[in-house]
Amino acid sequence: MKNFKRVLVANRGEIAIRVLRACEELGIRSVAIYSEEDKNSLFRTKADESYKIGENKKPVDAYLGIDEVISLAKSKGVEAIHPGYGFLSENVEFARKCEEEGIVFIGPDHIMMSKLGDKIKSKIVANSVGVPTIPGIEEAVKSEEEAKKFAEFCGYPVILKASAGGGGRGMRIAWREDDLIREFRSAQSEAKKAFGIDDIFIEKYLDKPKHIEVQVLGDNYGNIVHLFERDCSIQRRHQKVVEFTPALSISNEQREAICQDALKIARAVNYRNAGTLEFLVDKSGNHYFIEMNPRIQVEHTVTEMVTGIDLVQAQILIAQGYKLSSPEI
């Protein structure tokens, strides 16, 4: 058990304010970082301390400087870093360097993140514990010819996805053979720009499925629970627009099966901290695991409203060594 005195929030905007509030409520001194363009932003004023980073860097690049963020954290006596979502939240190298420098990364360790933060690797984990996944190639597609062969084998439509990252970026649907090569190149280009990696994998596309995600929470002692599901089927360009719970489109039996499969995957890597596992449910009621987000999500407040559990405070308390059974959580 270790009670943090200082926590650095390696993010900006709404999620930074959310984490800063949690720190204040837990009696922890908060440290914010900001780029030149954010010097007048609200989140900076909510922190106990704030420091400018990314001199002569572009606004986004300022928040991606791993070495600078860690160096600042060490110089200010920071014991833990909360990455929020986006930016460095799913960066395996950042999590690993925090661990090496003796700074607690408020989230999963870099090994857990490596296994579940990558869409291809997470499907392998799911298959290893018997959780169904959508038929697809479980490694990066090496060529346009390989993509064509798979599409011919499983039938159109197919969906192309960036192996790293999310948010709908690097995702394209090919409805017919004439579309495939164009969408493959487009997905690769977008993935490279967004994530620095152009690895693309391919799956059979399910038309108009229900999109169900399960919130999980795990401590440092192997205890993992689910906090039920959220329905995120209302989307535009693969971006979630509205989320709600409970999911009205599935039965209680389907809900239980999906939540239990989410726990199987999380337990397979002894997952800790907050995470969300995502599933698609087809028109026949079959569900398929598609990916995991090993971090807090924008939509976490939906779960907080119905469970009464403060997920961001729980993240920090778990990182300090509290068990899920602790009254504080």
GROMACS .gro file of C-alpha atoms in nm, residues 69-305:
model
  237
   69VAL     CA    1   0.708   1.387  -1.943
   70ILE     CA    2   0.896   1.131  -1.736
   71SER     CA    3   1.189   1.366  -1.675
   72LEU     CA    4   0.950   1.635  -1.552
   73ALA     CA    5   0.770   1.386  -1.329
   74LYS     CA    6   1.097   1.279  -1.167
   75SER     CA    7   1.216   1.636  -1.115
   76LYS     CA    8   0.892   1.729  -0.939
   77GLY     CA    9   0.880   1.426  -0.711
   78VAL     CA   10   0.580   1.272  -0.885
   79GLU     CA   11   0.503   0.917  -0.773
   80ALA     CA   12   0.241   0.825  -1.034
   81ILE     CA   13   0.117   0.930  -1.377
   82HIS     CA   14  -0.242   0.910  -1.497
   83PRO     CA   15  -0.251   0.906  -1.880
   84GLY     CA   16  -0.624   0.970  -1.927
   85TYR     CA   17  -0.738   0.855  -2.271
   86GLY     CA   18  -0.576   0.918  -2.608
   87PHE     CA   19  -0.218   1.046  -2.632
   88LEU     CA   20   0.006   0.812  -2.425
   89SER     CA   21  -0.270   0.610  -2.257
   90GLU     CA   22  -0.215   0.301  -2.473
   91ASN     CA   23   0.154   0.351  -2.543
   92VAL     CA   24   0.337   0.037  -2.433
   93GLU     CA   25   0.674   0.213  -2.436
   94PHE     CA   26   0.546   0.488  -2.206
   95ALA     CA   27   0.408   0.237  -1.956
   96ARG     CA   28   0.734   0.042  -1.965
   97LYS     CA   29   0.951   0.350  -1.911
   98CYS     CA   30   0.737   0.461  -1.618
   99GLU     CA   31   0.792   0.121  -1.458
  100GLU     CA   32   1.167   0.137  -1.522
  101GLU     CA   33   1.192   0.483  -1.364
  102GLY     CA   34   0.999   0.379  -1.053
  103ILE     CA   35   0.690   0.583  -1.142
  104VAL     CA   36   0.353   0.413  -1.106
  105PHE     CA   37   0.159   0.405  -1.433
  106ILE     CA   38  -0.209   0.431  -1.338
  107GLY     CA   39  -0.334   0.156  -1.564
  108PRO     CA   40  -0.224  -0.192  -1.671
  109ASP     CA   41   0.146  -0.277  -1.689
  110HIS     CA   42   0.319  -0.273  -2.026
  111ILE     CA   43   0.290  -0.650  -2.073
  112MET     CA   44  -0.087  -0.651  -2.019
  113MET     CA   45  -0.119  -0.350  -2.247
  114SER     CA   46   0.090  -0.517  -2.517
  115LYS     CA   47  -0.132  -0.825  -2.514
  116LEU     CA   48  -0.467  -0.647  -2.511
  117GLY     CA   49  -0.406  -0.298  -2.654
  118ASP     CA   50  -0.329  -0.440  -2.999
  119LYS     CA   51  -0.636  -0.567  -3.185
  120ILE     CA   52  -0.458  -0.864  -3.339
  121LYS     CA   53  -0.290  -0.979  -3.016
  122SER     CA   54  -0.611  -0.935  -2.817
  123LYS     CA   55  -0.796  -1.164  -3.059
  124ILE     CA   56  -0.533  -1.431  -2.998
  125VAL     CA   57  -0.588  -1.397  -2.621
  126ALA     CA   58  -0.965  -1.422  -2.671
  127ASN     CA   59  -0.932  -1.734  -2.885
  128SER     CA   60  -0.704  -1.894  -2.624
  129VAL     CA   61  -0.983  -1.884  -2.365
  130GLY     CA   62  -1.262  -1.985  -2.602
  131VAL     CA   63  -1.421  -1.645  -2.658
  132PRO     CA   64  -1.558  -1.614  -3.013
  133THR     CA   65  -1.405  -1.358  -3.249
  134ILE     CA   66  -1.508  -1.249  -3.597
  135PRO     CA   67  -1.342  -1.459  -3.869
  136GLY     CA   68  -1.034  -1.276  -3.989
  137ILE     CA   69  -0.658  -1.279  -4.034
  138GLU     CA   70  -0.488  -1.277  -3.694
  139GLU     CA   71  -0.176  -1.098  -3.812
  140ALA     CA   72  -0.104  -0.789  -4.013
  141VAL     CA   73  -0.194  -0.826  -4.380
  142LYS     CA   74   0.136  -0.820  -4.566
  143SER     CA   75   0.010  -0.735  -4.912
  144GLU     CA   76  -0.287  -0.632  -5.119
  145GLU     CA   77  -0.289  -0.979  -5.272
  146GLU     CA   78  -0.325  -1.140  -4.928
  147ALA     CA   79  -0.619  -0.910  -4.850
  148LYS     CA   80  -0.786  -1.011  -5.176
  149LYS     CA   81  -0.743  -1.382  -5.105
  150PHE     CA   82  -0.903  -1.354  -4.761
  151ALA     CA   83  -1.194  -1.148  -4.895
  152GLU     CA   84  -1.257  -1.407  -5.165
  153PHE     CA   85  -1.246  -1.684  -4.906
  154CYS     CA   86  -1.488  -1.536  -4.650
  155GLY     CA   87  -1.699  -1.329  -4.889
  156TYR     CA   88  -1.775  -0.958  -4.904
  157PRO     CA   89  -1.820  -0.725  -4.727
  158VAL     CA   90  -1.498  -0.717  -4.525
  159ILE     CA   91  -1.361  -0.457  -4.287
  160LEU     CA   92  -1.002  -0.333  -4.270
  161LYS     CA   93  -0.875  -0.210  -3.932
  162ALA     CA   94  -0.557  -0.053  -3.800
  163SER     CA   95  -0.390  -0.296  -3.563
  164ALA     CA   96  -0.289  -0.013  -3.327
  165GLY     CA   97  -0.517   0.254  -3.187
  166GLY     CA   98  -0.889   0.308  -3.231
  167GLY     CA   99  -1.146   0.584  -3.256
  168GLY     CA  100  -1.247   0.468  -3.603
  169ARG     CA  101  -0.916   0.576  -3.755
  170GLY     CA  102  -0.760   0.338  -4.004
  171MET     CA  103  -1.093   0.160  -4.046
  172ARG     CA  104  -1.250   0.100  -4.387
  173ILE     CA  105  -1.526  -0.123  -4.528
  174ALA     CA  106  -1.490  -0.293  -4.866
  175TRP     CA  107  -1.832  -0.392  -4.997
  176ARG     CA  108  -1.699  -0.549  -5.316
  177GLU     CA  109  -1.372  -0.644  -5.481
  178ASP     CA  110  -1.354  -0.315  -5.671
  179ASP     CA  111  -1.335  -0.128  -5.338
  180LEU     CA  112  -1.077  -0.343  -5.163
  181ILE     CA  113  -0.743  -0.212  -5.285
  182ARG     CA  114  -0.848   0.152  -5.262
  183GLU     CA  115  -0.975   0.107  -4.904
  184PHE     CA  116  -0.668  -0.099  -4.808
  185ARG     CA  117  -0.432   0.178  -4.914
  186SER     CA  118  -0.649   0.442  -4.750
  187ALA     CA  119  -0.657   0.249  -4.419
  188GLN     CA  120  -0.280   0.202  -4.425
  189SER     CA  121  -0.218   0.571  -4.489
  190GLU     CA  122  -0.453   0.686  -4.212
  191ALA     CA  123  -0.313   0.434  -3.965
  192LYS     CA  124   0.042   0.548  -4.036
  193LYS     CA  125  -0.050   0.913  -3.975
  194ALA     CA  126  -0.254   0.844  -3.661
  195PHE     CA  127  -0.047   0.576  -3.487
  196GLY     CA  128   0.291   0.566  -3.659
  197ILE     CA  129   0.226   0.204  -3.762
  198ASP     CA  130   0.053   0.101  -4.083
  199ASP     CA  131  -0.025  -0.258  -3.981
  200ILE     CA  132  -0.372  -0.351  -4.107
  201PHE     CA  133  -0.576  -0.662  -4.043
  202ILE     CA  134  -0.893  -0.780  -4.211
  203GLU     CA  135  -1.217  -0.934  -4.086
  204LYS     CA  136  -1.554  -1.042  -4.215
  205TYR     CA  137  -1.785  -0.740  -4.182
  206LEU     CA  138  -2.106  -0.781  -3.985
  207ASP     CA  139  -2.382  -0.563  -4.128
  208LYS     CA  140  -2.574  -0.354  -3.872
  209PRO     CA  141  -2.464  -0.539  -3.557
  210LYS     CA  142  -2.524  -0.420  -3.203
  211HIS     CA  143  -2.207  -0.285  -3.041
  212ILE     CA  144  -2.183  -0.379  -2.672
  213GLU     CA  145  -1.892  -0.296  -2.443
  214VAL     CA  146  -1.819  -0.422  -2.092
  215GLN     CA  147  -1.648  -0.218  -1.823
  216VAL     CA  148  -1.404  -0.415  -1.607
  217LEU     CA  149  -1.199  -0.329  -1.303
  218GLY     CA  150  -0.911  -0.533  -1.164
  219ASP     CA  151  -0.682  -0.487  -0.865
  220ASN     CA  152  -0.319  -0.587  -0.808
  221TYR     CA  153  -0.415  -0.914  -0.639
  222GLY     CA  154  -0.591  -1.096  -0.922
  223ASN     CA  155  -0.943  -0.981  -0.839
  224ILE     CA  156  -1.139  -0.875  -1.148
  225VAL     CA  157  -1.505  -0.773  -1.177
  226HIS     CA  158  -1.728  -0.641  -1.450
  227LEU     CA  159  -1.947  -0.335  -1.401
  228PHE     CA  160  -2.199  -0.445  -1.663
  229GLU     CA  161  -2.235  -0.329  -2.020
  230ARG     CA  162  -2.291  -0.017  -2.225
  231ASP     CA  163  -2.466  -0.009  -2.561
  232CYS     CA  164  -2.266   0.202  -2.807
  233SER     CA  165  -2.443   0.103  -3.129
  234ILE     CA  166  -2.537   0.459  -3.224
  235GLN     CA  167  -2.234   0.568  -3.424
  236ARG     CA  168  -2.127   0.795  -3.705
  237ARG     CA  169  -1.820   0.705  -3.911
  238HIS     CA  170  -1.730   0.436  -3.657
  239GLN     CA  171  -1.730   0.696  -3.378
  240LYS     CA  172  -1.967   0.642  -3.086
  241VAL     CA  173  -2.225   0.918  -3.056
  242VAL     CA  174  -2.460   0.798  -2.779
  243GLU     CA  175  -2.406   0.535  -2.508
  244PHE     CA  176  -2.649   0.401  -2.255
  245THR     CA  177  -2.701   0.116  -2.012
  246PRO     CA  178  -2.855  -0.133  -1.978
  247ALA     CA  179  -2.837  -0.250  -2.339
  248LEU     CA  180  -3.200  -0.298  -2.441
  249SER     CA  181  -3.121  -0.497  -2.754
  250ILE     CA  182  -2.991  -0.807  -2.572
  251SER     CA  183  -3.151  -1.054  -2.333
  252ASN     CA  184  -3.038  -1.112  -1.975
  253GLU     CA  185  -2.883  -1.440  -2.087
  254GLN     CA  186  -2.684  -1.267  -2.362
  255ARG     CA  187  -2.578  -0.993  -2.118
  256GLU     CA  188  -2.446  -1.249  -1.872
  257ALA     CA  189  -2.263  -1.443  -2.144
  258ILE     CA  190  -2.095  -1.129  -2.283
  259CYS     CA  191  -1.991  -1.006  -1.939
  260GLN     CA  192  -1.850  -1.345  -1.845
  261ASP     CA  193  -1.653  -1.362  -2.171
  262ALA     CA  194  -1.513  -1.016  -2.093
  263LEU     CA  195  -1.389  -1.149  -1.759
  264LYS     CA  196  -1.234  -1.456  -1.923
  265ILE     CA  197  -1.021  -1.234  -2.147
  266ALA     CA  198  -0.922  -0.998  -1.864
  267ARG     CA  199  -0.830  -1.288  -1.638
  268ALA     CA  200  -0.618  -1.444  -1.913
  269VAL     CA  201  -0.361  -1.166  -1.865
  270ASN     CA  202  -0.438  -1.101  -1.495
  271TYR     CA  203  -0.558  -0.756  -1.597
  272ARG     CA  204  -0.545  -0.470  -1.349
  273ASN     CA  205  -0.703  -0.126  -1.330
  274ALA     CA  206  -0.988  -0.006  -1.556
  275GLY     CA  207  -1.052  -0.137  -1.905
  276THR     CA  208  -1.330  -0.188  -2.157
  277LEU     CA  209  -1.386  -0.493  -2.375
  278GLU     CA  210  -1.591  -0.450  -2.690
  279PHE     CA  211  -1.819  -0.699  -2.862
  280LEU     CA  212  -2.042  -0.710  -3.169
  281VAL     CA  213  -2.374  -0.896  -3.160
  282ASP     CA  214  -2.507  -1.013  -3.496
  283LYS     CA  215  -2.868  -1.043  -3.611
  284SER     CA  216  -2.882  -1.403  -3.484
  285GLY     CA  217  -2.776  -1.301  -3.133
  286ASN     CA  218  -2.420  -1.436  -3.158
  287HIS     CA  219  -2.156  -1.217  -2.995
  288TYR     CA  220  -1.794  -1.170  -3.099
  289PHE     CA  221  -1.506  -1.002  -2.918
  290ILE     CA  222  -1.344  -0.729  -3.129
  291GLU     CA  223  -1.103  -0.532  -2.910
  292MET     CA  224  -1.009  -0.406  -2.565
  293ASN     CA  225  -0.933  -0.050  -2.456
  294PRO     CA  226  -0.683  -0.086  -2.168
  295ARG     CA  227  -0.761   0.257  -2.020
  296ILE     CA  228  -1.043   0.476  -1.897
  297GLN     CA  229  -1.289   0.572  -2.171
  298VAL     CA  230  -1.481   0.888  -2.250
  299GLU     CA  231  -1.799   0.692  -2.175
  300HIS     CA  232  -1.699   0.584  -1.824
  301THR     CA  233  -1.947   0.829  -1.670
  302VAL     CA  234  -2.240   0.619  -1.799
  303THR     CA  235  -2.124   0.330  -1.581
  304GLU     CA  236  -2.054   0.562  -1.288
  305MET     CA  237  -2.409   0.694  -1.295
   0.00000   0.00000   0.00000
